[in-house]
């Protein structure tokens, strides 16, 4: 159970599931289904009013936050950027600028298809990007956020509607990056769009703060009305 701040209203209720090692789990559902609340709870940003989030069998809140870095990468809807260099924004000051591993940074930049953009900047990865990334497009912001996660090399990647506010071309680029990056990791992708279906091993369907169904695409199309409706809406929008 997770409650709204300063309220007795439950945003998600009786949500219980396990993401398997190396699995890509898609969490789908209509708007206000509780998906983003679940994402924040999974990364420890929003405490559960009842129940626990477990990582490798241990309560998430028992982990030292510094130890969680290599384990969980989080890509939110709204990327937080600051008035520093591109390199500093990707690394989040995890090391002083003089100690940044430029080889690892370049690998993350290449994987996220940011190389041409970086090469176009006056000082490359050491160019300042403006307050809150004022000089960047939505697709560039999301790819920078993904580069942050890649740089950390986490065992678990959680994406909360990470492609919902960008254009189709940028979304396709990010999906190509994810296809390579999630191999061998646990990935939880939260979305109301079903364009990530090709990446999913299983799909968890939510509505009104509850789990409605869990299974493979072929199973859910046949038995889950909410999932079938979401799929039909997406099909009409992309036709």
Short mmCIF file of C-alpha atoms in Angstrom, two decimals:
data_model
loop_
_atom_site.label_atom_id
_atom_site.label_comp_id
_atom_site.label_asym_id
_atom_site.label_seq_id
_atom_site.Cartn_x
_atom_site.Cartn_y
_atom_site.Cartn_z
CA UNK A 1 0.00 0.00 0.00
CA UNK A 2 1.17 3.56 -0.77
CA UNK A 3 -0.68 6.65 0.47
CA UNK A 4 -0.78 10.15 -0.95
CA UNK A 5 1.28 12.63 1.13
CA UNK A 6 -0.68 14.06 4.09
CA UNK A 7 -3.69 11.98 3.14
CA UNK A 8 -5.37 8.70 4.02
CA UNK A 9 -6.05 8.03 0.33
CA UNK A 10 -4.24 5.00 -1.05
CA UNK A 11 -2.63 5.57 -4.44
CA UNK A 12 -1.74 1.90 -4.89
CA UNK A 13 -3.22 -1.02 -2.97
CA UNK A 14 -2.33 -4.72 -2.60
CA UNK A 15 0.40 -4.49 -5.24
CA UNK A 16 2.62 -7.54 -5.04
CA UNK A 17 4.90 -8.92 -7.76
CA UNK A 18 8.47 -10.05 -8.38
CA UNK A 19 10.70 -8.96 -11.25
CA UNK A 20 12.96 -11.87 -12.16
CA UNK A 21 16.73 -11.49 -12.66
CA UNK A 22 17.45 -10.51 -16.27
CA UNK A 23 13.76 -9.96 -17.04
CA UNK A 24 12.27 -6.95 -18.82
CA UNK A 25 8.92 -6.26 -17.16
CA UNK A 26 6.57 -3.73 -18.74
CA UNK A 27 4.07 -2.07 -16.39
CA UNK A 28 1.15 -0.75 -18.43
CA UNK A 29 -2.15 0.87 -17.68
CA UNK A 30 -4.28 3.95 -18.33
CA UNK A 31 -3.52 7.38 -16.86
CA UNK A 32 -3.85 7.57 -13.06
CA UNK A 33 -3.46 3.80 -12.73
CA UNK A 34 -0.70 4.25 -10.11
CA UNK A 35 2.26 3.46 -12.35
CA UNK A 36 4.42 6.48 -11.47
CA UNK A 37 3.65 6.04 -7.77
CA UNK A 38 4.87 2.47 -8.11
CA UNK A 39 8.08 3.65 -9.84
CA UNK A 40 8.85 6.11 -7.05
CA UNK A 41 8.17 3.43 -4.45
CA UNK A 42 10.47 0.94 -6.20
CA UNK A 43 13.41 3.38 -6.04
CA UNK A 44 12.72 4.32 -2.43
CA UNK A 45 11.58 7.89 -3.16
CA UNK A 46 8.06 7.23 -1.86
CA UNK A 47 7.68 5.04 1.25
CA UNK A 48 5.17 2.21 1.41
CA UNK A 49 2.51 2.64 4.09
CA UNK A 50 2.37 -1.15 4.41
CA UNK A 51 4.52 -3.89 2.96
CA UNK A 52 8.11 -3.81 1.75
CA UNK A 53 10.13 -3.38 -1.42
CA UNK A 54 12.88 -6.01 -1.40
CA UNK A 55 16.14 -6.02 -3.33
CA UNK A 56 17.99 -9.34 -3.29
CA UNK A 57 15.71 -10.38 -0.42
CA UNK A 58 16.54 -7.38 1.80
CA UNK A 59 14.25 -4.43 2.60
CA UNK A 60 15.16 -1.56 0.26
CA UNK A 61 15.24 0.90 3.17
CA UNK A 62 17.84 -1.22 4.96
CA UNK A 63 20.32 -0.54 2.15
CA UNK A 64 22.81 2.29 2.47
CA UNK A 65 21.83 4.81 -0.23
CA UNK A 66 25.43 4.95 -1.44
CA UNK A 67 25.31 1.19 -2.04
CA UNK A 68 22.13 1.43 -4.11
CA UNK A 69 23.85 3.38 -6.92
CA UNK A 70 25.38 0.36 -8.69
CA UNK A 71 22.16 -1.64 -8.19
CA UNK A 72 19.33 0.65 -9.36
CA UNK A 73 19.24 3.11 -12.25
CA UNK A 74 16.15 5.34 -12.47
CA UNK A 75 14.96 7.25 -15.52
CA UNK A 76 12.02 9.53 -14.53
CA UNK A 77 9.51 11.36 -16.71
CA UNK A 78 11.01 14.74 -15.93
CA UNK A 79 14.80 14.81 -16.14
CA UNK A 80 16.56 17.04 -13.61
CA UNK A 81 19.48 18.91 -15.19
CA UNK A 82 21.61 21.77 -13.87
CA UNK A 83 23.75 24.57 -15.25
CA UNK A 84 26.95 22.59 -15.61
CA UNK A 85 28.75 20.82 -18.41
CA UNK A 86 27.24 17.91 -20.29
CA UNK A 87 29.84 15.61 -18.70
CA UNK A 88 28.93 16.83 -15.21
CA UNK A 89 25.21 16.35 -15.89
CA UNK A 90 25.76 12.77 -17.04
CA UNK A 91 28.03 11.92 -14.12
CA UNK A 92 25.95 13.88 -11.57
CA UNK A 93 29.19 14.96 -9.87
CA UNK A 94 29.90 11.40 -8.77
CA UNK A 95 33.55 12.41 -9.19
CA UNK A 96 35.30 15.81 -9.40
CA UNK A 97 35.54 17.14 -12.96
CA UNK A 98 39.28 16.48 -12.99
CA UNK A 99 38.65 12.80 -12.17
CA UNK A 100 35.85 12.05 -14.62
CA UNK A 101 36.49 8.87 -16.58
CA UNK A 102 36.18 10.33 -20.07
CA UNK A 103 36.39 6.89 -21.69
CA UNK A 104 33.35 5.65 -19.76
CA UNK A 105 31.55 8.91 -20.45
CA UNK A 106 32.25 8.59 -24.16
CA UNK A 107 30.95 5.01 -24.14
CA UNK A 108 27.68 6.16 -22.53
CA UNK A 109 27.41 9.05 -25.02
CA UNK A 110 28.00 6.70 -27.96
CA UNK A 111 25.46 4.13 -26.70
CA UNK A 112 22.82 6.85 -26.34
CA UNK A 113 23.37 8.15 -29.88
CA UNK A 114 24.55 11.53 -28.57
CA UNK A 115 27.91 11.51 -30.36
CA UNK A 116 26.95 13.79 -33.27
CA UNK A 117 25.27 16.22 -30.85
CA UNK A 118 28.33 16.31 -28.56
CA UNK A 119 30.66 16.80 -31.52
CA UNK A 120 28.57 19.80 -32.59
CA UNK A 121 29.09 21.56 -29.24
CA UNK A 122 31.86 24.17 -28.95
CA UNK A 123 33.62 22.32 -26.10
CA UNK A 124 32.28 18.83 -26.70
CA UNK A 125 31.17 17.04 -23.52
CA UNK A 126 32.63 19.92 -21.48
CA UNK A 127 30.14 22.46 -22.89
CA UNK A 128 27.73 24.01 -20.37
CA UNK A 129 24.10 23.16 -21.18
CA UNK A 130 22.31 26.06 -19.47
CA UNK A 131 20.00 26.22 -16.48
CA UNK A 132 17.91 23.02 -16.41
CA UNK A 133 19.35 22.07 -19.80
CA UNK A 134 17.73 25.10 -21.46
CA UNK A 135 19.53 24.45 -24.75
CA UNK A 136 18.39 20.84 -25.13
CA UNK A 137 15.46 19.16 -26.88
CA UNK A 138 13.22 16.69 -25.07
CA UNK A 139 14.87 13.74 -26.81
CA UNK A 140 18.36 14.96 -25.89
CA UNK A 141 17.33 15.38 -22.24
CA UNK A 142 16.01 11.81 -22.07
CA UNK A 143 19.11 10.39 -23.73
CA UNK A 144 21.31 12.28 -21.25
CA UNK A 145 19.28 10.75 -18.42
CA UNK A 146 19.73 7.31 -19.97
CA UNK A 147 23.48 7.98 -20.30
CA UNK A 148 23.52 8.64 -16.54
CA UNK A 149 22.06 5.20 -15.92
CA UNK A 150 24.44 3.53 -18.37
CA UNK A 151 27.42 5.21 -16.69
CA UNK A 152 26.34 3.69 -13.36
CA UNK A 153 25.98 0.26 -15.01
CA UNK A 154 23.12 -0.81 -12.68
CA UNK A 155 21.79 -4.34 -12.24
CA UNK A 156 18.23 -2.97 -12.29
CA UNK A 157 16.91 -0.22 -14.57
CA UNK A 158 13.57 1.46 -13.82
CA UNK A 159 12.01 3.76 -16.43
CA UNK A 160 8.95 5.84 -15.57
CA UNK A 161 7.19 6.96 -18.76
CA UNK A 162 10.65 7.85 -20.05
CA UNK A 163 9.53 8.37 -23.66
CA UNK A 164 6.09 9.88 -23.09
CA UNK A 165 7.07 13.50 -23.82
CA UNK A 166 9.36 13.10 -26.83
CA UNK A 167 8.90 12.72 -30.57
CA UNK A 168 8.64 9.38 -32.34
CA UNK A 169 12.17 9.50 -33.79
CA UNK A 170 13.75 10.14 -30.37
CA UNK A 171 11.60 7.41 -28.87
CA UNK A 172 12.81 4.92 -31.47
CA UNK A 173 16.44 5.88 -30.78
CA UNK A 174 15.95 5.32 -27.05
CA UNK A 175 14.33 1.93 -27.70
CA UNK A 176 17.36 0.88 -29.75
CA UNK A 177 19.64 1.89 -26.86
CA UNK A 178 17.48 0.00 -24.38
CA UNK A 179 17.43 -3.11 -26.53
CA UNK A 180 21.21 -3.29 -26.20
CA UNK A 181 21.50 -2.09 -22.62
CA UNK A 182 18.86 -4.21 -20.86
CA UNK A 183 20.36 -7.49 -22.07
CA UNK A 184 21.34 -9.44 -18.96
CA UNK A 185 19.80 -6.91 -16.55
CA UNK A 186 16.47 -6.57 -14.81
CA UNK A 187 14.46 -3.75 -16.39
CA UNK A 188 11.10 -2.38 -15.25
CA UNK A 189 9.51 -0.08 -17.82
CA UNK A 190 6.45 1.89 -16.77
CA UNK A 191 4.30 3.26 -19.57
CA UNK A 192 0.79 3.96 -20.83
CA UNK A 193 2.11 3.56 -24.40
CA UNK A 194 2.83 0.06 -25.66
CA UNK A 195 5.63 0.87 -28.09
CA UNK A 196 8.10 -0.95 -25.83
CA UNK A 197 6.25 -4.26 -26.26
CA UNK A 198 9.06 -5.82 -28.29
CA UNK A 199 11.39 -5.46 -25.29
CA UNK A 200 9.05 -7.00 -22.71
CA UNK A 201 9.27 -10.55 -21.36
CA UNK A 202 6.13 -10.05 -19.27
CA UNK A 203 3.56 -7.26 -18.85
CA UNK A 204 1.94 -6.21 -15.59
CA UNK A 205 -1.36 -4.36 -16.10
CA UNK A 206 -2.51 -1.78 -13.53
CA UNK A 207 -5.74 0.15 -13.12
CA UNK A 208 -7.05 2.31 -10.25
CA UNK A 209 -4.00 1.56 -8.10
CA UNK A 210 -4.26 -2.22 -8.36
CA UNK A 211 -2.75 -5.04 -10.38
CA UNK A 212 -5.29 -6.28 -12.92
CA UNK A 213 -3.23 -8.98 -14.66
CA UNK A 214 0.29 -10.22 -15.31
CA UNK A 215 1.47 -12.28 -18.26
CA UNK A 216 2.85 -12.30 -21.78
CA UNK A 217 1.37 -10.17 -24.55
CA UNK A 218 -0.30 -13.16 -26.26
CA UNK A 219 -1.98 -14.18 -22.98
CA UNK A 220 -3.18 -10.69 -22.03
CA UNK A 221 -4.66 -9.91 -25.45
CA UNK A 222 -6.95 -12.91 -25.01
CA UNK A 223 -8.06 -12.43 -21.41
CA UNK A 224 -7.48 -8.84 -20.14
CA UNK A 225 -10.00 -6.25 -21.33
CA UNK A 226 -8.02 -3.23 -20.10
CA UNK A 227 -4.86 -4.41 -21.84
CA UNK A 228 -6.75 -5.21 -25.04
CA UNK A 229 -8.30 -1.72 -24.99
CA UNK A 230 -4.88 -0.07 -24.48
CA UNK A 231 -3.45 -2.11 -27.33
CA UNK A 232 -6.32 -1.18 -29.67
CA UNK A 233 -5.93 2.55 -28.85
CA UNK A 234 -2.19 2.38 -29.58
CA UNK A 235 -2.82 0.49 -32.82
CA UNK A 236 -5.29 3.16 -34.01
CA UNK A 237 -2.88 6.00 -33.09
CA UNK A 238 0.01 4.46 -35.02
CA UNK A 239 -1.99 3.20 -38.02
#
